[in-house]
PDB file of C-alpha atoms in Angstrom:
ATOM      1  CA  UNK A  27       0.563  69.074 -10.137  1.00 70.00           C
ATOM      2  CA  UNK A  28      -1.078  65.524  -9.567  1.00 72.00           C
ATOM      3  CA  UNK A  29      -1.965  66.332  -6.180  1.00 72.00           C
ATOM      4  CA  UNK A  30      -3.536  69.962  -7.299  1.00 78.00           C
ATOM      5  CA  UNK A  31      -5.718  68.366  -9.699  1.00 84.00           C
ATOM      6  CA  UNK A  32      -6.850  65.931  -7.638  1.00 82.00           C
ATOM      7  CA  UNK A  33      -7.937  68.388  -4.600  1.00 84.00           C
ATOM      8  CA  UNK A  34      -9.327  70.247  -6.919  1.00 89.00           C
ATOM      9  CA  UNK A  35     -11.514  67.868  -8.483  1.00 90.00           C
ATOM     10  CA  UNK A  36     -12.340  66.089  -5.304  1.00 89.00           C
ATOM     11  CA  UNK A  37     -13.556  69.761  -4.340  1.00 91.00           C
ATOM     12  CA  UNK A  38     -15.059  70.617  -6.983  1.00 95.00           C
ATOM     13  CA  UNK A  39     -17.130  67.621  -7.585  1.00 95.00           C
ATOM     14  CA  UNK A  40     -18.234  66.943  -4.485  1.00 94.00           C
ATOM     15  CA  UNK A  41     -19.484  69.921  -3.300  1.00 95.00           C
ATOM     16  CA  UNK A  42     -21.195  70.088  -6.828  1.00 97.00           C
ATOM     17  CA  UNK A  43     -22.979  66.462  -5.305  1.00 97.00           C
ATOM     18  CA  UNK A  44     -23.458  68.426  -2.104  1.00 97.00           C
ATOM     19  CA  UNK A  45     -24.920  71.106  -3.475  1.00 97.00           C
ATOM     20  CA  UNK A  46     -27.573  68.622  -5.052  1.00 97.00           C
ATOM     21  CA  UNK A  47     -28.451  66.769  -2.196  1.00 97.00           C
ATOM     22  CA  UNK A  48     -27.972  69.782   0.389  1.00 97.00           C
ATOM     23  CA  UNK A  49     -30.967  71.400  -1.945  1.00 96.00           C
ATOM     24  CA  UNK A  50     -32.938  68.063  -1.556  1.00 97.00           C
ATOM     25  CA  UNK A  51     -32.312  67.729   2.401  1.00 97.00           C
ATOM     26  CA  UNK A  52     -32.665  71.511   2.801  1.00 96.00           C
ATOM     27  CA  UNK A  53     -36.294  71.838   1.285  1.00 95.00           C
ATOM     28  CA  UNK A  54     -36.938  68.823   3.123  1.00 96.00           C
ATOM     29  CA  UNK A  55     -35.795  70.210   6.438  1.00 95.00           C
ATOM     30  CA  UNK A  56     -38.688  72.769   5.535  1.00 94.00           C
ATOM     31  CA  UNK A  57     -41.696  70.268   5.077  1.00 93.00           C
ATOM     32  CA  UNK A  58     -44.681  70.135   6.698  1.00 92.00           C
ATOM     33  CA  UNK A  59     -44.580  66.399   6.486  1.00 95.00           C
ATOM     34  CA  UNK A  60     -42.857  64.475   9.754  1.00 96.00           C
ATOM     35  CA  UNK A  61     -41.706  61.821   7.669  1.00 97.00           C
ATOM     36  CA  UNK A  62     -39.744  64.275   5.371  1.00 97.00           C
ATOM     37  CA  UNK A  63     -38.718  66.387   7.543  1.00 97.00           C
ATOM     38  CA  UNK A  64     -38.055  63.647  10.411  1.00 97.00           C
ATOM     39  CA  UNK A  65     -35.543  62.055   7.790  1.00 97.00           C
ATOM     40  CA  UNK A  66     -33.622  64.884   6.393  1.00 97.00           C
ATOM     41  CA  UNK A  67     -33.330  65.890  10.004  1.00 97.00           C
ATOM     42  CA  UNK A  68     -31.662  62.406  11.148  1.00 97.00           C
ATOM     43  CA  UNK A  69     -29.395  62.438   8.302  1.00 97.00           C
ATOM     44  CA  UNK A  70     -27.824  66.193   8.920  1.00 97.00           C
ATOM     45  CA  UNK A  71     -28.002  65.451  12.791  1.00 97.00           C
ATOM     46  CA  UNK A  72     -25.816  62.214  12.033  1.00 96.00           C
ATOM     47  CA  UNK A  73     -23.634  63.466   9.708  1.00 96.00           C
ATOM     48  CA  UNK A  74     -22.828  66.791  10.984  1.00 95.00           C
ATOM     49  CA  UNK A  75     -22.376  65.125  14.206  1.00 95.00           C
ATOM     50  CA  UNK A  76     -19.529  62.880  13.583  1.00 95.00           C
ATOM     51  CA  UNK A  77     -16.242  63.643  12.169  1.00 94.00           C
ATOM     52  CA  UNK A  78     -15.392  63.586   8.346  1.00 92.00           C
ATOM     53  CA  UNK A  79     -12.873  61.539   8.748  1.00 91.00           C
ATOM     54  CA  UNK A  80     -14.998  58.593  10.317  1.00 93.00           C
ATOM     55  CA  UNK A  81     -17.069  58.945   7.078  1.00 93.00           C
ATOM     56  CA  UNK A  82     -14.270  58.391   5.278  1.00 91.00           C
ATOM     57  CA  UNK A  83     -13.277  55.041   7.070  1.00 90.00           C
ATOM     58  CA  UNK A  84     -16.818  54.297   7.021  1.00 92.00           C
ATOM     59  CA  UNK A  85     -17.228  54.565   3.146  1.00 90.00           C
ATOM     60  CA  UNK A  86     -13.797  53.267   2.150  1.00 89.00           C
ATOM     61  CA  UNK A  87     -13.346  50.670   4.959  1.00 89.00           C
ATOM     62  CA  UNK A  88     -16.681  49.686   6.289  1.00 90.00           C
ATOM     63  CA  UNK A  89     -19.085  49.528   3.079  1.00 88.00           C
ATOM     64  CA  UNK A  90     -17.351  46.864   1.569  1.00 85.00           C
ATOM     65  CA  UNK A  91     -17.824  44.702   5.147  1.00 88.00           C
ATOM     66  CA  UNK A  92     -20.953  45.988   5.387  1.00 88.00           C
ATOM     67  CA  UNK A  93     -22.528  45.719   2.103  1.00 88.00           C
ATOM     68  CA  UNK A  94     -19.932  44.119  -0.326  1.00 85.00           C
ATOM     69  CA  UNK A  95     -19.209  47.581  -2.299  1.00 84.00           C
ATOM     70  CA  UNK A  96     -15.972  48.203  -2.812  1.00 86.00           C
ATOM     71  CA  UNK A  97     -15.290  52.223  -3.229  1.00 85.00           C
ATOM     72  CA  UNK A  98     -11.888  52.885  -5.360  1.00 88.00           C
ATOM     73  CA  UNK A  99     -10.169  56.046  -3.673  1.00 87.00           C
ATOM     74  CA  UNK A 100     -11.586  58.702  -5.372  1.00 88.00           C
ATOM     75  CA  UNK A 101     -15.338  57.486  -5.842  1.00 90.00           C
ATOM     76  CA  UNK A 102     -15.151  56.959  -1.600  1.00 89.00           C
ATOM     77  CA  UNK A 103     -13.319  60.805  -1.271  1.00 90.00           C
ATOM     78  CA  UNK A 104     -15.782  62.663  -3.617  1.00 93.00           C
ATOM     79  CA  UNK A 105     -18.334  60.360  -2.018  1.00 94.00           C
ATOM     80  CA  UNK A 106     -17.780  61.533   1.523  1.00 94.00           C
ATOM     81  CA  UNK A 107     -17.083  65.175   0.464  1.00 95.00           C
ATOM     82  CA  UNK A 108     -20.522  65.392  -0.960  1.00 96.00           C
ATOM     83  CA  UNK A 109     -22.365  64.001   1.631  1.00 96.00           C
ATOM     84  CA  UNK A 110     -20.465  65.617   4.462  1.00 96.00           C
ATOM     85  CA  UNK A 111     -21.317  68.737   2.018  1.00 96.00           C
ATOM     86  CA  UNK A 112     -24.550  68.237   1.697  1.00 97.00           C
ATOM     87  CA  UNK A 113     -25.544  68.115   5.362  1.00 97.00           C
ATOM     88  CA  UNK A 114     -23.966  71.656   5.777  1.00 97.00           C
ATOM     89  CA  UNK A 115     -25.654  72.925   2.194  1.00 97.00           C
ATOM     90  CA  UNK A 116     -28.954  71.515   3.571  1.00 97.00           C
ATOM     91  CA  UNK A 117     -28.462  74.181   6.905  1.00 97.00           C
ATOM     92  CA  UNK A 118     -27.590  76.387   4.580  1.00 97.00           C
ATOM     93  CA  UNK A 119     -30.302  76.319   1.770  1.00 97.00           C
ATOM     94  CA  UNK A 120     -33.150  75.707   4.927  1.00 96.00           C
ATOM     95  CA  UNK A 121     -31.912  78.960   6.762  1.00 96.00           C
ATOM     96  CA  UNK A 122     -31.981  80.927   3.622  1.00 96.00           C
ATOM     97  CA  UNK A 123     -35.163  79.495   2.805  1.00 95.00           C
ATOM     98  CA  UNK A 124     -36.389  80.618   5.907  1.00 95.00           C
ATOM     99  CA  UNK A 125     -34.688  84.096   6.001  1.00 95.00           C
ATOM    100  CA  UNK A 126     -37.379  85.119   3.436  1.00 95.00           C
ATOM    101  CA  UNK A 127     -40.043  86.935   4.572  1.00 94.00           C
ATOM    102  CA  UNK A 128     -43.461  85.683   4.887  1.00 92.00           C
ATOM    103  CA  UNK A 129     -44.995  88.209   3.085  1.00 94.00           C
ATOM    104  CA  UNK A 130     -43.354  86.963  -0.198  1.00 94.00           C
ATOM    105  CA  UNK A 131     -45.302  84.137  -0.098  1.00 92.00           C
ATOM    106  CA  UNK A 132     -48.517  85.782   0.744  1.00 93.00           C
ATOM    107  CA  UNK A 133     -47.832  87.505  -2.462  1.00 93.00           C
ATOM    108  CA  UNK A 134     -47.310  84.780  -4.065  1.00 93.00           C
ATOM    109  CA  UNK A 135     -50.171  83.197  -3.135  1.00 91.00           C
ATOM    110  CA  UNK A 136     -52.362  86.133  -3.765  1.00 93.00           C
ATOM    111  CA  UNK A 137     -50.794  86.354  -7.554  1.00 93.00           C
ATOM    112  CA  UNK A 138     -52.604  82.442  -7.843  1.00 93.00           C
ATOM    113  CA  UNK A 139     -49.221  81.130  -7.853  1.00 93.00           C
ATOM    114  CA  UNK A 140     -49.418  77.335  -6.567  1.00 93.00           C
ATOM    115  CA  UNK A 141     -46.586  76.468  -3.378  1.00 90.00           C
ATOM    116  CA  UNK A 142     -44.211  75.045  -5.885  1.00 91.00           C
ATOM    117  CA  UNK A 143     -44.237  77.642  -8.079  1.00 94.00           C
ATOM    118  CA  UNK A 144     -43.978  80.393  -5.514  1.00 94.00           C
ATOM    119  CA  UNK A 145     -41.573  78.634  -4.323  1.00 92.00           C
ATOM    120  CA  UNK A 146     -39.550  78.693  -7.460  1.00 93.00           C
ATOM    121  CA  UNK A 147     -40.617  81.481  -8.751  1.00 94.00           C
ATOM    122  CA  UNK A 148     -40.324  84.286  -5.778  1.00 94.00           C
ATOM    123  CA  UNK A 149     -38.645  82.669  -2.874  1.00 95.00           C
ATOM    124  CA  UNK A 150     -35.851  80.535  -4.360  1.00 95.00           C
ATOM    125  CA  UNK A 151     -34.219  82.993  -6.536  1.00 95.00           C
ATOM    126  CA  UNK A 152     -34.177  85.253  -3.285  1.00 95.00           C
ATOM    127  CA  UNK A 153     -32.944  82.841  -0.891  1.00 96.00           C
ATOM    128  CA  UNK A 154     -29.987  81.564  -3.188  1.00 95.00           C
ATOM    129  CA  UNK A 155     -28.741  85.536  -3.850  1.00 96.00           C
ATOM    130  CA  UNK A 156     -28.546  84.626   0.387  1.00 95.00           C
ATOM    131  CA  UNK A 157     -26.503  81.215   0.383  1.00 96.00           C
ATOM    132  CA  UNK A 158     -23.947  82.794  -2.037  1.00 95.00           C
ATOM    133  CA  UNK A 159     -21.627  84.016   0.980  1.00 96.00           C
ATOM    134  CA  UNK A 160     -21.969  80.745   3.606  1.00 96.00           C
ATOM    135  CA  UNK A 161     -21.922  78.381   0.472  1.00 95.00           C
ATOM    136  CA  UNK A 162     -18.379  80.075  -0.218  1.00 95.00           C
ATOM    137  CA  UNK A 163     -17.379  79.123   2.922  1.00 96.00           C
ATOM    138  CA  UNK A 164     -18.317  75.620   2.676  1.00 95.00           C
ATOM    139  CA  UNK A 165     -17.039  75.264  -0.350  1.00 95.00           C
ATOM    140  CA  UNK A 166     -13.230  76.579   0.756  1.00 95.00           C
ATOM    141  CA  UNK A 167     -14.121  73.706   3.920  1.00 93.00           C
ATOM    142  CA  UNK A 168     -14.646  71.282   1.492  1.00 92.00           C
ATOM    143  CA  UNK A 169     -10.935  72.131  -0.075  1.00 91.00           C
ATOM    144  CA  UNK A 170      -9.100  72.513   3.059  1.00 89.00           C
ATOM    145  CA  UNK A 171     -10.920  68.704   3.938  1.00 88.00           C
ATOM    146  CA  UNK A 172      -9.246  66.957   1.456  1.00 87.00           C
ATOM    147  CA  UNK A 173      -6.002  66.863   3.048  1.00 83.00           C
ATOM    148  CA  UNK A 174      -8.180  63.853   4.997  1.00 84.00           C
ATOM    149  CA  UNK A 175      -7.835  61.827   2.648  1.00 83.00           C
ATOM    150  CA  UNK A 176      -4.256  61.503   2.362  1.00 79.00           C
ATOM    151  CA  UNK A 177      -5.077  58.581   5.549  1.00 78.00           C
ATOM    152  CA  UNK A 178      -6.723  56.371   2.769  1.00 78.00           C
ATOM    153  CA  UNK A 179      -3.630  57.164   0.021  1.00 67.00           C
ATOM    154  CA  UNK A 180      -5.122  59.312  -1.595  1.00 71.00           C
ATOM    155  CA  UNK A 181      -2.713  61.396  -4.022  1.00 65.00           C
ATOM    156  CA  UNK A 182      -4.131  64.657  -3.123  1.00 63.00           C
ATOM    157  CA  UNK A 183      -1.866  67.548  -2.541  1.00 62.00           C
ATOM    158  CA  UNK A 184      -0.946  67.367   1.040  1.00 65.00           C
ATOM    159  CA  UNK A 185      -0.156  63.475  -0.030  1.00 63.00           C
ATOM    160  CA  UNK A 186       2.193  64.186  -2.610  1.00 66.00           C
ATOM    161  CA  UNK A 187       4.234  67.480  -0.698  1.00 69.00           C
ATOM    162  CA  UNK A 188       4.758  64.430   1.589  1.00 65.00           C
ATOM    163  CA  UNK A 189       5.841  62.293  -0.702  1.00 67.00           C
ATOM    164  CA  UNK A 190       7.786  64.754  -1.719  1.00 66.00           C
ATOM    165  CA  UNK A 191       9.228  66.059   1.372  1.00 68.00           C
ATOM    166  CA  UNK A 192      10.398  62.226   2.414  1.00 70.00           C
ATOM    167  CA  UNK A 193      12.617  61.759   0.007  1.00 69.00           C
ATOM    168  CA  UNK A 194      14.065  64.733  -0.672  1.00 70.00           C
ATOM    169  CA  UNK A 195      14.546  65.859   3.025  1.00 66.00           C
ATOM    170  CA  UNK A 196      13.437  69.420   1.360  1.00 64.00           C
ATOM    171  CA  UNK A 197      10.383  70.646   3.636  1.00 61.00           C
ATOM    172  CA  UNK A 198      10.688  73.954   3.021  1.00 62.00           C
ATOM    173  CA  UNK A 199      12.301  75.627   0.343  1.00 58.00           C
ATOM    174  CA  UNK A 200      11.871  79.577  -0.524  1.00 44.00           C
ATOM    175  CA  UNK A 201      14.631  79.993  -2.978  1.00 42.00           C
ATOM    176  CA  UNK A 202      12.877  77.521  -5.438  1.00 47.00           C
ATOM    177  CA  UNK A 203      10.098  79.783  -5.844  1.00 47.00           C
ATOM    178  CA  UNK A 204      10.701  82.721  -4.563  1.00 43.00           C
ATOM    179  CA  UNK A 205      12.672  85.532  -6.457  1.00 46.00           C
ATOM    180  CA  UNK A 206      14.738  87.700  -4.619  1.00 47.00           C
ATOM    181  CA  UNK A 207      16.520  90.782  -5.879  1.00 46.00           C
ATOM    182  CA  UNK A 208      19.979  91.969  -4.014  1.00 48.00           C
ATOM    183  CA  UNK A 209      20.017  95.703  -5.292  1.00 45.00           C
TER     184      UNK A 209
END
């Protein structure tokens, strides 16, 4: 049960993180200004371009080399989950962003709305009725991802059926948890 709650809140918090800075990287992905958008672009290229489990090493391994912080386990695994997370979110919230029509801003515009608050007002609450679905999917991602960090020690749940599994010899066991009638 360890393990469990562990994935679990490794999922759970980190794609809540992700979720956060996806939103933040996603808008920016949107900007008219290079500098914005030229950043938020560099970090989803980067991250979404290497593989989680590199992050992982990076943030548990090479931070403390790099910069002196030391990461405990969890910190570095909710850590990595969020911003691996986020650069997926950001896709996600900038496509759905995008997916709403122009004319919805027009109309915004032509109620006197400012660009913030037609942006918050009209266009947000439609796009995020359209990230429900892919941010669902990232989200069950994000779970299955945590078996990852069993390769820093990591007591997640993959970590402790192996535990588990080595010293019992007992890989797979139906009859423990399965119950069969013989009528």
């Amino acid at each position: 049960m360890q393990g469990l709650q562990y994935t679990l809140l490794i999922t759970f918090v980190g794609v809540f993180f992700g979720f956060i800075i996806g939103a933040i990287f996603g808008l920016m992905r949107i900007s008219n200004n290079k500098l914005v958008y030229g950043i938020a672009t560099v970090y989803v290229e980067i991250v979404r371009g290497t593989p989680l489990l590199a992050q992982i090493f990076f943030l548990y391994f090479g931070l403390p080399e790099l910069l002196g912080v030391n990461l405990d386990k969890l910190t570095a695994s909710i850590l990595a989950i969020a911003l691996n997370a986020g650069a997926y979110i950001a896709e996600i919230v900038r496509g759905s962003v995008q997916s709403v029509e122009k004319g919805q801003t027009e109309a915004g515009r032509s109620l006197g709305l400012s660009s913030s608050q037609t942006m918050r007002y009209i266009i947000w609450p439609q796009a995020l009725k359209r990230m429900i679905p892919p941010l669902g999917n990232q989200f069950i991602i994000s779970l299955k991802d945590t078996s990852l960090f069993s390769a820093i020690a990591v007591t997640d749940i993959l970590y402790q059926g192996r535990q588990y599994a080595s010293g019992t010899f007992v890989y797979f066991e139906p009859t423990s948890w399965c119950v069969c009638s013989t009528s």
